PDB file of C-alpha atoms and ligand atoms in Angstrom:
ATOM      1  CA  UNK A   1     -24.208  13.869   8.701  1.00  0.00           C
ATOM      2  CA  UNK A   2     -23.733  11.616  11.867  1.00  0.00           C
ATOM      3  CA  UNK A   3     -20.154  11.042  13.235  1.00  0.00           C
ATOM      4  CA  UNK A   4     -18.573   8.236  15.166  1.00  0.00           C
ATOM      5  CA  UNK A   5     -16.562   9.545  17.851  1.00  0.00           C
ATOM      6  CA  UNK A   6     -15.220   5.931  18.843  1.00  0.00           C
ATOM      7  CA  UNK A   7     -13.382   6.153  15.274  1.00  0.00           C
ATOM      8  CA  UNK A   8     -11.123   8.686  16.341  1.00  0.00           C
ATOM      9  CA  UNK A   9      -7.459   7.313  16.824  1.00  0.00           C
ATOM     10  CA  UNK A  10      -6.767   5.632  20.008  1.00  0.00           C
ATOM     11  CA  UNK A  11      -3.910   3.701  21.603  1.00  0.00           C
ATOM     12  CA  UNK A  12      -0.127   4.359  21.504  1.00  0.00           C
ATOM     13  CA  UNK A  13       0.029   4.293  17.780  1.00  0.00           C
ATOM     14  CA  UNK A  14      -2.021   7.403  17.569  1.00  0.00           C
ATOM     15  CA  UNK A  15       0.843  10.198  18.017  1.00  0.00           C
ATOM     16  CA  UNK A  16       0.023  12.471  15.042  1.00  0.00           C
ATOM     17  CA  UNK A  17      -3.538  11.035  15.049  1.00  0.00           C
ATOM     18  CA  UNK A  18      -4.143  12.321  18.687  1.00  0.00           C
ATOM     19  CA  UNK A  19      -2.904  15.939  17.520  1.00  0.00           C
ATOM     20  CA  UNK A  20      -5.303  15.667  14.593  1.00  0.00           C
ATOM     21  CA  UNK A  21      -8.446  14.893  16.730  1.00  0.00           C
ATOM     22  CA  UNK A  22     -10.785  17.054  14.805  1.00  0.00           C
ATOM     23  CA  UNK A  23     -10.644  14.325  12.235  1.00  0.00           C
ATOM     24  CA  UNK A  24     -14.057  12.735  11.714  1.00  0.00           C
ATOM     25  CA  UNK A  25     -15.229   9.718   9.698  1.00  0.00           C
ATOM     26  CA  UNK A  26     -18.590   8.777   9.299  1.00  0.00           C
ATOM     27  CA  UNK A  27     -19.820   5.186   9.654  1.00  0.00           C
ATOM     28  CA  UNK A  28     -20.538   4.929   6.060  1.00  0.00           C
ATOM     29  CA  UNK A  29     -16.865   5.752   5.241  1.00  0.00           C
ATOM     30  CA  UNK A  30     -15.542   3.272   7.933  1.00  0.00           C
ATOM     31  CA  UNK A  31     -18.203   0.474   7.810  1.00  0.00           C
ATOM     32  CA  UNK A  32     -16.454  -3.037   8.022  1.00  0.00           C
ATOM     33  CA  UNK A  33     -12.975  -1.330   8.395  1.00  0.00           C
ATOM     34  CA  UNK A  34     -10.724  -3.362  10.498  1.00  0.00           C
ATOM     35  CA  UNK A  35      -9.673  -2.139  13.954  1.00  0.00           C
ATOM     36  CA  UNK A  36      -6.080  -1.748  13.322  1.00  0.00           C
ATOM     37  CA  UNK A  37      -6.765   0.763  10.538  1.00  0.00           C
ATOM     38  CA  UNK A  38      -9.335   2.741  12.701  1.00  0.00           C
ATOM     39  CA  UNK A  39      -7.104   2.776  15.781  1.00  0.00           C
ATOM     40  CA  UNK A  40      -4.015   3.719  13.841  1.00  0.00           C
ATOM     41  CA  UNK A  41      -4.637   5.504  10.425  1.00  0.00           C
ATOM     42  CA  UNK A  42      -8.194   7.167  10.708  1.00  0.00           C
ATOM     43  CA  UNK A  43      -6.303  10.452  10.427  1.00  0.00           C
ATOM     44  CA  UNK A  44      -4.560   9.303   6.981  1.00  0.00           C
ATOM     45  CA  UNK A  45      -7.168   7.332   5.384  1.00  0.00           C
ATOM     46  CA  UNK A  46     -10.616   7.335   6.827  1.00  0.00           C
ATOM     47  CA  UNK A  47     -11.259  11.087   7.264  1.00  0.00           C
ATOM     48  CA  UNK A  48     -12.390  13.236   4.433  1.00  0.00           C
ATOM     49  CA  UNK A  49      -9.893  15.712   5.820  1.00  0.00           C
ATOM     50  CA  UNK A  50      -7.103  13.133   5.729  1.00  0.00           C
ATOM     51  CA  UNK A  51      -8.071  12.108   2.114  1.00  0.00           C
ATOM     52  CA  UNK A  52      -7.809  15.755   0.901  1.00  0.00           C
ATOM     53  CA  UNK A  53      -4.579  16.718   2.499  1.00  0.00           C
ATOM     54  CA  UNK A  54      -2.651  13.414   2.008  1.00  0.00           C
ATOM     55  CA  UNK A  55      -3.798  13.081  -1.840  1.00  0.00           C
ATOM     56  CA  UNK A  56      -2.113  16.267  -2.651  1.00  0.00           C
ATOM     57  CA  UNK A  57       0.752  15.878  -5.074  1.00  0.00           C
ATOM     58  CA  UNK A  58       3.147  17.729  -3.066  1.00  0.00           C
ATOM     59  CA  UNK A  59       2.382  15.810   0.346  1.00  0.00           C
ATOM     60  CA  UNK A  60       2.349  12.484  -1.643  1.00  0.00           C
ATOM     61  CA  UNK A  61       6.060  13.053  -2.772  1.00  0.00           C
ATOM     62  CA  UNK A  62       7.174  14.530   0.442  1.00  0.00           C
ATOM     63  CA  UNK A  63       6.125  11.609   2.193  1.00  0.00           C
ATOM     64  CA  UNK A  64       8.452   9.363   0.389  1.00  0.00           C
ATOM     65  CA  UNK A  65      11.276  11.917   0.318  1.00  0.00           C
ATOM     66  CA  UNK A  66      10.972  12.560  -3.349  1.00  0.00           C
ATOM     67  CA  UNK A  67      10.703   9.036  -4.223  1.00  0.00           C
ATOM     68  CA  UNK A  68       7.103   8.621  -5.245  1.00  0.00           C
ATOM     69  CA  UNK A  69       7.448   8.805  -9.036  1.00  0.00           C
ATOM     70  CA  UNK A  70      10.729   6.410  -8.982  1.00  0.00           C
ATOM     71  CA  UNK A  71       8.958   3.794  -7.036  1.00  0.00           C
ATOM     72  CA  UNK A  72       5.598   4.384  -8.986  1.00  0.00           C
ATOM     73  CA  UNK A  73       7.930   3.717 -12.041  1.00  0.00           C
ATOM     74  CA  UNK A  74       9.528   0.737 -10.518  1.00  0.00           C
ATOM     75  CA  UNK A  75       6.139  -0.821 -10.182  1.00  0.00           C
ATOM     76  CA  UNK A  76       4.525   0.090 -13.437  1.00  0.00           C
ATOM     77  CA  UNK A  77       7.783  -1.201 -15.200  1.00  0.00           C
ATOM     78  CA  UNK A  78       6.774  -4.823 -14.249  1.00  0.00           C
ATOM     79  CA  UNK A  79       3.420  -4.550 -15.847  1.00  0.00           C
ATOM     80  CA  UNK A  80       2.997  -5.392 -19.491  1.00  0.00           C
ATOM     81  CA  UNK A  81       0.403  -3.702 -22.047  1.00  0.00           C
ATOM     82  CA  UNK A  82      -2.895  -5.892 -22.157  1.00  0.00           C
ATOM     83  CA  UNK A  83      -2.275  -7.593 -18.904  1.00  0.00           C
ATOM     84  CA  UNK A  84      -5.103  -8.142 -15.928  1.00  0.00           C
ATOM     85  CA  UNK A  85      -3.970  -6.364 -12.781  1.00  0.00           C
ATOM     86  CA  UNK A  86      -5.077  -6.606  -9.298  1.00  0.00           C
ATOM     87  CA  UNK A  87      -4.029  -3.588  -7.080  1.00  0.00           C
ATOM     88  CA  UNK A  88      -4.515  -4.641  -3.359  1.00  0.00           C
ATOM     89  CA  UNK A  89      -5.313  -1.122  -2.060  1.00  0.00           C
ATOM     90  CA  UNK A  90      -6.055   2.371  -3.076  1.00  0.00           C
ATOM     91  CA  UNK A  91      -2.731   4.606  -3.222  1.00  0.00           C
ATOM     92  CA  UNK A  92      -2.539   8.368  -2.914  1.00  0.00           C
ATOM     93  CA  UNK A  93      -1.134  10.102  -6.136  1.00  0.00           C
ATOM     94  CA  UNK A  94      -1.606   8.768  -9.746  1.00  0.00           C
ATOM     95  CA  UNK A  95      -0.271   5.249  -9.173  1.00  0.00           C
ATOM     96  CA  UNK A  96      -3.519   3.682 -10.347  1.00  0.00           C
ATOM     97  CA  UNK A  97      -3.943   6.035 -13.260  1.00  0.00           C
ATOM     98  CA  UNK A  98      -0.517   5.200 -14.263  1.00  0.00           C
ATOM     99  CA  UNK A  99      -0.972   1.309 -13.941  1.00  0.00           C
ATOM    100  CA  UNK A 100      -4.404   1.839 -16.144  1.00  0.00           C
ATOM    101  CA  UNK A 101      -2.395   3.873 -18.851  1.00  0.00           C
ATOM    102  CA  UNK A 102       0.254   1.117 -18.786  1.00  0.00           C
ATOM    103  CA  UNK A 103      -2.113  -2.123 -19.338  1.00  0.00           C
ATOM    104  CA  UNK A 104      -3.928   0.260 -22.079  1.00  0.00           C
ATOM    105  CA  UNK A 105      -7.539  -0.419 -23.308  1.00  0.00           C
ATOM    106  CA  UNK A 106      -7.188  -4.388 -23.617  1.00  0.00           C
ATOM    107  CA  UNK A 107      -5.812  -4.523 -20.139  1.00  0.00           C
ATOM    108  CA  UNK A 108      -7.905  -4.707 -16.915  1.00  0.00           C
ATOM    109  CA  UNK A 109      -7.242  -3.159 -13.578  1.00  0.00           C
ATOM    110  CA  UNK A 110      -9.144  -4.360 -10.637  1.00  0.00           C
ATOM    111  CA  UNK A 111      -8.568  -2.139  -7.378  1.00  0.00           C
ATOM    112  CA  UNK A 112      -9.599  -3.374  -3.797  1.00  0.00           C
ATOM    113  CA  UNK A 113      -9.748  -1.217  -0.760  1.00  0.00           C
ATOM    114  CA  UNK A 114     -11.160  -2.081   2.787  1.00  0.00           C
ATOM    115  CA  UNK A 115     -12.287   1.435   3.525  1.00  0.00           C
ATOM    116  CA  UNK A 116     -15.285   2.757   1.650  1.00  0.00           C
ATOM    117  CA  UNK A 117     -13.973   6.555   1.604  1.00  0.00           C
ATOM    118  CA  UNK A 118     -10.886   5.385  -0.145  1.00  0.00           C
ATOM    119  CA  UNK A 119     -12.810   3.179  -2.868  1.00  0.00           C
ATOM    120  CA  UNK A 120     -15.055   6.312  -3.500  1.00  0.00           C
ATOM    121  CA  UNK A 121     -12.268   8.505  -3.799  1.00  0.00           C
ATOM    122  CA  UNK A 122     -10.293   6.241  -6.210  1.00  0.00           C
ATOM    123  CA  UNK A 123     -13.445   5.733  -8.150  1.00  0.00           C
ATOM    124  CA  UNK A 124     -13.585   9.790  -8.754  1.00  0.00           C
ATOM    125  CA  UNK A 125      -9.896   9.856  -9.627  1.00  0.00           C
ATOM    126  CA  UNK A 126     -10.294   7.074 -12.190  1.00  0.00           C
ATOM    127  CA  UNK A 127     -13.790   8.297 -13.592  1.00  0.00           C
ATOM    128  CA  UNK A 128     -14.067   7.931 -17.434  1.00  0.00           C
ATOM    129  CA  UNK A 129     -11.741   5.016 -17.300  1.00  0.00           C
ATOM    130  CA  UNK A 130     -12.930   1.866 -18.918  1.00  0.00           C
ATOM    131  CA  UNK A 131     -10.279  -0.465 -18.106  1.00  0.00           C
ATOM    132  CA  UNK A 132     -10.205   0.088 -14.222  1.00  0.00           C
ATOM    133  CA  UNK A 133     -12.732  -0.859 -11.513  1.00  0.00           C
ATOM    134  CA  UNK A 134     -12.616  -0.286  -7.874  1.00  0.00           C
ATOM    135  CA  UNK A 135     -14.235  -2.420  -5.139  1.00  0.00           C
ATOM    136  CA  UNK A 136     -14.438  -2.475  -1.498  1.00  0.00           C
ATOM    137  CA  UNK A 137     -12.585  -5.655  -0.255  1.00  0.00           C
ATOM    138  CA  UNK A 138      -9.909  -6.752   2.198  1.00  0.00           C
ATOM    139  CA  UNK A 139      -6.658  -7.616   0.697  1.00  0.00           C
ATOM    140  CA  UNK A 140      -6.343 -10.785   2.764  1.00  0.00           C
ATOM    141  CA  UNK A 141      -9.759 -11.931   1.257  1.00  0.00           C
ATOM    142  CA  UNK A 142      -9.192 -12.149  -2.473  1.00  0.00           C
ATOM    143  CA  UNK A 143      -9.439 -15.774  -3.052  1.00  0.00           C
ATOM    144  CA  UNK A 144     -12.212 -15.695  -5.599  1.00  0.00           C
ATOM    145  CA  UNK A 145     -10.589 -13.027  -7.846  1.00  0.00           C
ATOM    146  CA  UNK A 146      -8.635 -13.307 -11.080  1.00  0.00           C
ATOM    147  CA  UNK A 147      -5.967 -15.075 -11.347  1.00  0.00           C
ATOM    148  CA  UNK A 148      -4.256 -12.113 -12.762  1.00  0.00           C
ATOM    149  CA  UNK A 149      -1.213 -11.573 -14.813  1.00  0.00           C
ATOM    150  CA  UNK A 150       0.058  -9.065 -12.045  1.00  0.00           C
ATOM    151  CA  UNK A 151      -1.029  -8.178  -8.353  1.00  0.00           C
ATOM    152  CA  UNK A 152       0.563  -4.837  -7.151  1.00  0.00           C
ATOM    153  CA  UNK A 153       0.841  -4.316  -3.497  1.00  0.00           C
ATOM    154  CA  UNK A 154       2.059  -0.691  -3.093  1.00  0.00           C
ATOM    155  CA  UNK A 155       2.937   0.476   0.409  1.00  0.00           C
ATOM    156  CA  UNK A 156       0.281  -1.799   2.007  1.00  0.00           C
ATOM    157  CA  UNK A 157       2.259  -4.257   4.072  1.00  0.00           C
ATOM    158  CA  UNK A 158       3.819  -1.602   6.387  1.00  0.00           C
ATOM    159  CA  UNK A 159       0.388  -0.462   7.462  1.00  0.00           C
ATOM    160  CA  UNK A 160      -0.862  -4.006   8.490  1.00  0.00           C
ATOM    161  CA  UNK A 161      -0.211  -6.152  11.595  1.00  0.00           C
ATOM    162  CA  UNK A 162       1.883  -9.163  11.213  1.00  0.00           C
ATOM    163  CA  UNK A 163      -0.798 -11.617  10.959  1.00  0.00           C
ATOM    164  CA  UNK A 164      -2.162  -9.803   8.096  1.00  0.00           C
ATOM    165  CA  UNK A 165       1.259  -9.586   6.539  1.00  0.00           C
ATOM    166  CA  UNK A 166       1.409 -13.365   6.867  1.00  0.00           C
ATOM    167  CA  UNK A 167      -2.318 -13.619   5.421  1.00  0.00           C
ATOM    168  CA  UNK A 168      -1.806 -10.895   2.565  1.00  0.00           C
ATOM    169  CA  UNK A 169       1.579 -12.156   1.034  1.00  0.00           C
ATOM    170  CA  UNK A 170       0.400 -15.616   0.286  1.00  0.00           C
ATOM    171  CA  UNK A 171      -3.141 -14.490  -0.838  1.00  0.00           C
ATOM    172  CA  UNK A 172      -1.477 -12.076  -3.308  1.00  0.00           C
ATOM    173  CA  UNK A 173       1.107 -14.946  -4.744  1.00  0.00           C
ATOM    174  CA  UNK A 174      -2.035 -17.262  -5.034  1.00  0.00           C
ATOM    175  CA  UNK A 175      -3.650 -14.868  -7.282  1.00  0.00           C
ATOM    176  CA  UNK A 176      -0.813 -14.701  -9.714  1.00  0.00           C
ATOM    177  CA  UNK A 177      -1.167 -16.758 -12.834  1.00  0.00           C
ATOM    178  CA  UNK A 178       1.585 -19.083 -13.714  1.00  0.00           C
ATOM    179  CA  UNK A 179       4.138 -16.672 -15.450  1.00  0.00           C
ATOM    180  CA  UNK A 180       2.747 -13.802 -13.739  1.00  0.00           C
ATOM    181  CA  UNK A 181       4.159 -11.462 -11.253  1.00  0.00           C
ATOM    182  CA  UNK A 182       3.260 -10.187  -7.773  1.00  0.00           C
ATOM    183  CA  UNK A 183       5.147  -6.713  -7.247  1.00  0.00           C
ATOM    184  CA  UNK A 184       5.600  -5.251  -3.743  1.00  0.00           C
ATOM    185  CA  UNK A 185       7.101  -1.990  -3.251  1.00  0.00           C
ATOM    186  CA  UNK A 186       7.266  -0.959   0.505  1.00  0.00           C
ATOM    187  CA  UNK A 187       9.885   0.338   3.188  1.00  0.00           C
ATOM    188  CA  UNK A 188      12.996  -1.804   3.838  1.00  0.00           C
ATOM    189  CA  UNK A 189      15.676  -1.391   6.366  1.00  0.00           C
ATOM    190  CA  UNK A 190      18.027   1.318   5.063  1.00  0.00           C
ATOM    191  CA  UNK A 191      21.813   1.502   5.441  1.00  0.00           C
ATOM    192  CA  UNK A 192      23.464   2.120   8.928  1.00  0.00           C
ATOM    193  CA  UNK A 193      24.831   5.359   7.723  1.00  0.00           C
ATOM    194  CA  UNK A 194      21.389   6.512   6.233  1.00  0.00           C
ATOM    195  CA  UNK A 195      20.921  10.077   7.271  1.00  0.00           C
ATOM    196  CA  UNK A 196      16.952   9.281   7.703  1.00  0.00           C
ATOM    197  CA  UNK A 197      17.365   6.149   9.575  1.00  0.00           C
ATOM    198  CA  UNK A 198      16.817   7.875  13.076  1.00  0.00           C
ATOM    199  CA  UNK A 199      14.024   9.982  11.910  1.00  0.00           C
ATOM    200  CA  UNK A 200      12.180   7.071  10.207  1.00  0.00           C
ATOM    201  CA  UNK A 201      12.634   5.177  13.453  1.00  0.00           C
ATOM    202  CA  UNK A 202      10.591   7.854  15.181  1.00  0.00           C
ATOM    203  CA  UNK A 203       8.117   8.156  12.518  1.00  0.00           C
ATOM    204  CA  UNK A 204       7.523   4.599  12.738  1.00  0.00           C
ATOM    205  CA  UNK A 205       7.385   4.629  16.557  1.00  0.00           C
ATOM    206  CA  UNK A 206       5.023   7.385  16.573  1.00  0.00           C
ATOM    207  CA  UNK A 207       2.659   6.748  13.680  1.00  0.00           C
ATOM    208  CA  UNK A 208       3.357   3.473  11.534  1.00  0.00           C
ATOM    209  CA  UNK A 209       3.690   0.863  14.392  1.00  0.00           C
ATOM    210  CA  UNK A 210       3.555  -1.944  11.938  1.00  0.00           C
ATOM    211  CA  UNK A 211       6.221  -0.792   9.465  1.00  0.00           C
ATOM    212  CA  UNK A 212       9.354  -1.571  11.502  1.00  0.00           C
ATOM    213  CA  UNK A 213       9.254  -5.259  11.000  1.00  0.00           C
ATOM    214  CA  UNK A 214       9.941  -4.660   7.332  1.00  0.00           C
ATOM    215  CA  UNK A 215      13.447  -3.683   8.543  1.00  0.00           C
ATOM    216  CA  UNK A 216      13.874  -6.969  10.276  1.00  0.00           C
ATOM    217  CA  UNK A 217      12.086  -9.497   7.863  1.00  0.00           C
ATOM    218  CA  UNK A 218      12.148 -10.131   4.301  1.00  0.00           C
ATOM    219  CA  UNK A 219       8.722  -9.686   2.519  1.00  0.00           C
ATOM    220  CA  UNK A 220       9.101 -13.505   1.279  1.00  0.00           C
ATOM    221  CA  UNK A 221       9.281 -14.692   4.764  1.00  0.00           C
ATOM    222  CA  UNK A 222       5.688 -14.089   5.157  1.00  0.00           C
ATOM    223  CA  UNK A 223       5.261 -16.868   2.549  1.00  0.00           C
ATOM    224  CA  UNK A 224       5.386 -20.420   3.240  1.00  0.00           C
ATOM    225  CA  UNK A 225       8.208 -22.161   1.234  1.00  0.00           C
ATOM    226  CA  UNK A 226       7.396 -22.952  -2.197  1.00  0.00           C
ATOM    227  CA  UNK A 227       9.239 -24.163  -5.163  1.00  0.00           C
ATOM    228  CA  UNK A 228       7.460 -22.466  -7.994  1.00  0.00           C
ATOM    229  CA  UNK A 229       8.437 -19.134  -7.593  1.00  0.00           C
ATOM    230  CA  UNK A 230      11.278 -16.762  -8.278  1.00  0.00           C
ATOM    231  CA  UNK A 231      12.374 -13.785  -6.327  1.00  0.00           C
ATOM    232  CA  UNK A 232      13.876 -10.763  -7.258  1.00  0.00           C
ATOM    233  CA  UNK A 233      14.564  -7.699  -5.043  1.00  0.00           C
ATOM    234  CA  UNK A 234      15.991  -4.161  -5.635  1.00  0.00           C
ATOM    235  CA  UNK A 235      16.340  -1.395  -2.974  1.00  0.00           C
ATOM    236  CA  UNK A 236      16.033   2.389  -3.468  1.00  0.00           C
ATOM    237  CA  UNK A 237      17.282   5.593  -1.820  1.00  0.00           C
ATOM    238  CA  UNK A 238      19.972   4.006   0.140  1.00  0.00           C
ATOM    239  CA  UNK A 239      17.814   1.018   0.969  1.00  0.00           C
ATOM    240  CA  UNK A 240      14.964   2.764   2.634  1.00  0.00           C
ATOM    241  CA  UNK A 241      12.534   1.443  -0.027  1.00  0.00           C
ATOM    242  CA  UNK A 242      12.385  -1.929  -1.583  1.00  0.00           C
ATOM    243  CA  UNK A 243      10.843  -3.665  -4.754  1.00  0.00           C
ATOM    244  CA  UNK A 244      10.157  -7.245  -4.532  1.00  0.00           C
ATOM    245  CA  UNK A 245       8.975  -8.992  -7.485  1.00  0.00           C
ATOM    246  CA  UNK A 246       7.764 -12.793  -7.027  1.00  0.00           C
ATOM    247  CA  UNK A 247       7.328 -14.545 -10.520  1.00  0.00           C
ATOM    248  CA  UNK A 248       5.239 -17.713 -10.690  1.00  0.00           C
ATOM    249  CA  UNK A 249       6.928 -20.392 -12.728  1.00  0.00           C
ATOM    250  CA  UNK A 250       5.172 -21.859 -15.598  1.00  0.00           C
ATOM    251  CA  UNK A 251       2.469 -20.422 -17.885  1.00  0.00           C
TER     252      UNK A 251
HETATM  253  C1  SAM B 301      -1.838   0.957   0.353  1.00  0.00           C
HETATM  254  S1  SAM B 301      -1.569   2.013   1.733  1.00  0.00           S
HETATM  255  C2  SAM B 301      -0.957   3.413   0.916  1.00  0.00           C
HETATM  256  C3  SAM B 301      -0.169   4.219   1.493  1.00  0.00           C
HETATM  257  C4  SAM B 301       0.828   5.258   0.996  1.00  0.00           C
HETATM  258  N1  SAM B 301       1.021   6.132   1.914  1.00  0.00           N
HETATM  259  C5  SAM B 301       0.124   5.913  -0.046  1.00  0.00           C
HETATM  260  O1  SAM B 301      -0.998   6.183  -0.169  1.00  0.00           O
HETATM  261  O2  SAM B 301       0.699   6.419  -1.084  1.00  0.00           O
HETATM  262  C6  SAM B 301      -3.249   3.030   2.101  1.00  0.00           C
HETATM  263  C7  SAM B 301      -4.625   2.171   1.886  1.00  0.00           C
HETATM  264  O3  SAM B 301      -4.427   0.496   2.190  1.00  0.00           O
HETATM  265  C8  SAM B 301      -5.840   0.623   2.619  1.00  0.00           C
HETATM  266  N2  SAM B 301      -5.785  -0.749   3.497  1.00  0.00           N
HETATM  267  C9  SAM B 301      -5.353  -0.846   4.553  1.00  0.00           C
HETATM  268  N3  SAM B 301      -5.646  -2.242   4.880  1.00  0.00           N
HETATM  269  C10 SAM B 301      -6.157  -2.873   3.943  1.00  0.00           C
HETATM  270  C11 SAM B 301      -6.558  -4.334   3.792  1.00  0.00           C
HETATM  271  N4  SAM B 301      -6.283  -5.125   4.817  1.00  0.00           N
HETATM  272  N5  SAM B 301      -6.956  -4.435   2.670  1.00  0.00           N
HETATM  273  C12 SAM B 301      -7.385  -3.636   1.755  1.00  0.00           C
HETATM  274  N6  SAM B 301      -6.968  -2.155   1.888  1.00  0.00           N
HETATM  275  C13 SAM B 301      -6.328  -1.987   3.039  1.00  0.00           C
HETATM  276  C14 SAM B 301      -6.254   1.641   3.391  1.00  0.00           C
HETATM  277  O4  SAM B 301      -7.607   1.885   3.560  1.00  0.00           O
HETATM  278  C15 SAM B 301      -5.506   2.813   2.478  1.00  0.00           C
HETATM  279  O5  SAM B 301      -6.485   3.359   1.513  1.00  0.00           O
END
C-alpha cells in the first residue's frame, strides 16, 4: 500500500511523534484531515500502529492517570435512555459503546470523526449495534445534523487550535435541542500543589500544544454570550480534569 511521507509529524509539536517516525499513514486514512492533526497527532490517531497501541485498555487508562472510567461515567450519567446523542470525535476505549448502552435500543448515537482511520476503527468496535452510526466529518461542520438531546465532546477541545475551539464549542451548543445538554469533558488547570502539574506542563509542551489554553480559559469562554443556557462545571482528580455541562433552556 502506498504511504505518504508528508504525513509524518513535523514542527515543534512533534516531540514523541518525531521519536516514533516509523509511523506511517496512508492517504486513504488521512484524506481531508486538517493539517494540525497531521502535524501534531499522526503518531496517536492517524497511523495503524498508533490506533493499535493507544486503544489498548491499559494505555487508555494510563494516559488519564487511572481516571478514564470515572470521566466516562461522568459523561454517561448526563445522558438519558432513549436520547439522540452526537459524539463529536472517536475516543479510544469503550466510551462510545457505553453511550450506546446508556441510550438503549430506542436511542440513537451519531459519531463523527475527521480521520477516516478512526471512523473505520470505531465502526469495527461498534459492529452489530443498531443504535450507533459513525461518519467522517469535522466537528466544526455539524450544522446540518440533529438537533440532539445531547452532544458529547470528550477530550476533543484540548487537541485543536484556538480557532477551532472557538468554532466547535458554539457548533456543539447549536446542535442541542432546547432542554438538552452539551457535555464537555477535558483537561483543566490543576491546583498549584498538584504533583502532576509540572509533568503535565511538559507533556503539553512536547506533545499536546493546544491543551494548555484549557488551563487558562473556561470552556464557555469559547461561546459568544447567550442567555438561553445554564452552565454546570465539576472538576476531578485535583482539578486536572473537568466536566462542563451546558443545558439549553426551554423544551
Ligand atoms: C476526541 S480526541 C480523544 C482523545 C483521547 N486521548 C482518547 O482517545 O481517549 C481524538 C480524536 O479526535 C479526532 N479529531 C481531531 N480533530 C477533529 C475535528 N476537528 N473533528 C472531528 N474529529 C476530530 C481525531 O481524529 C481523533 O480520533
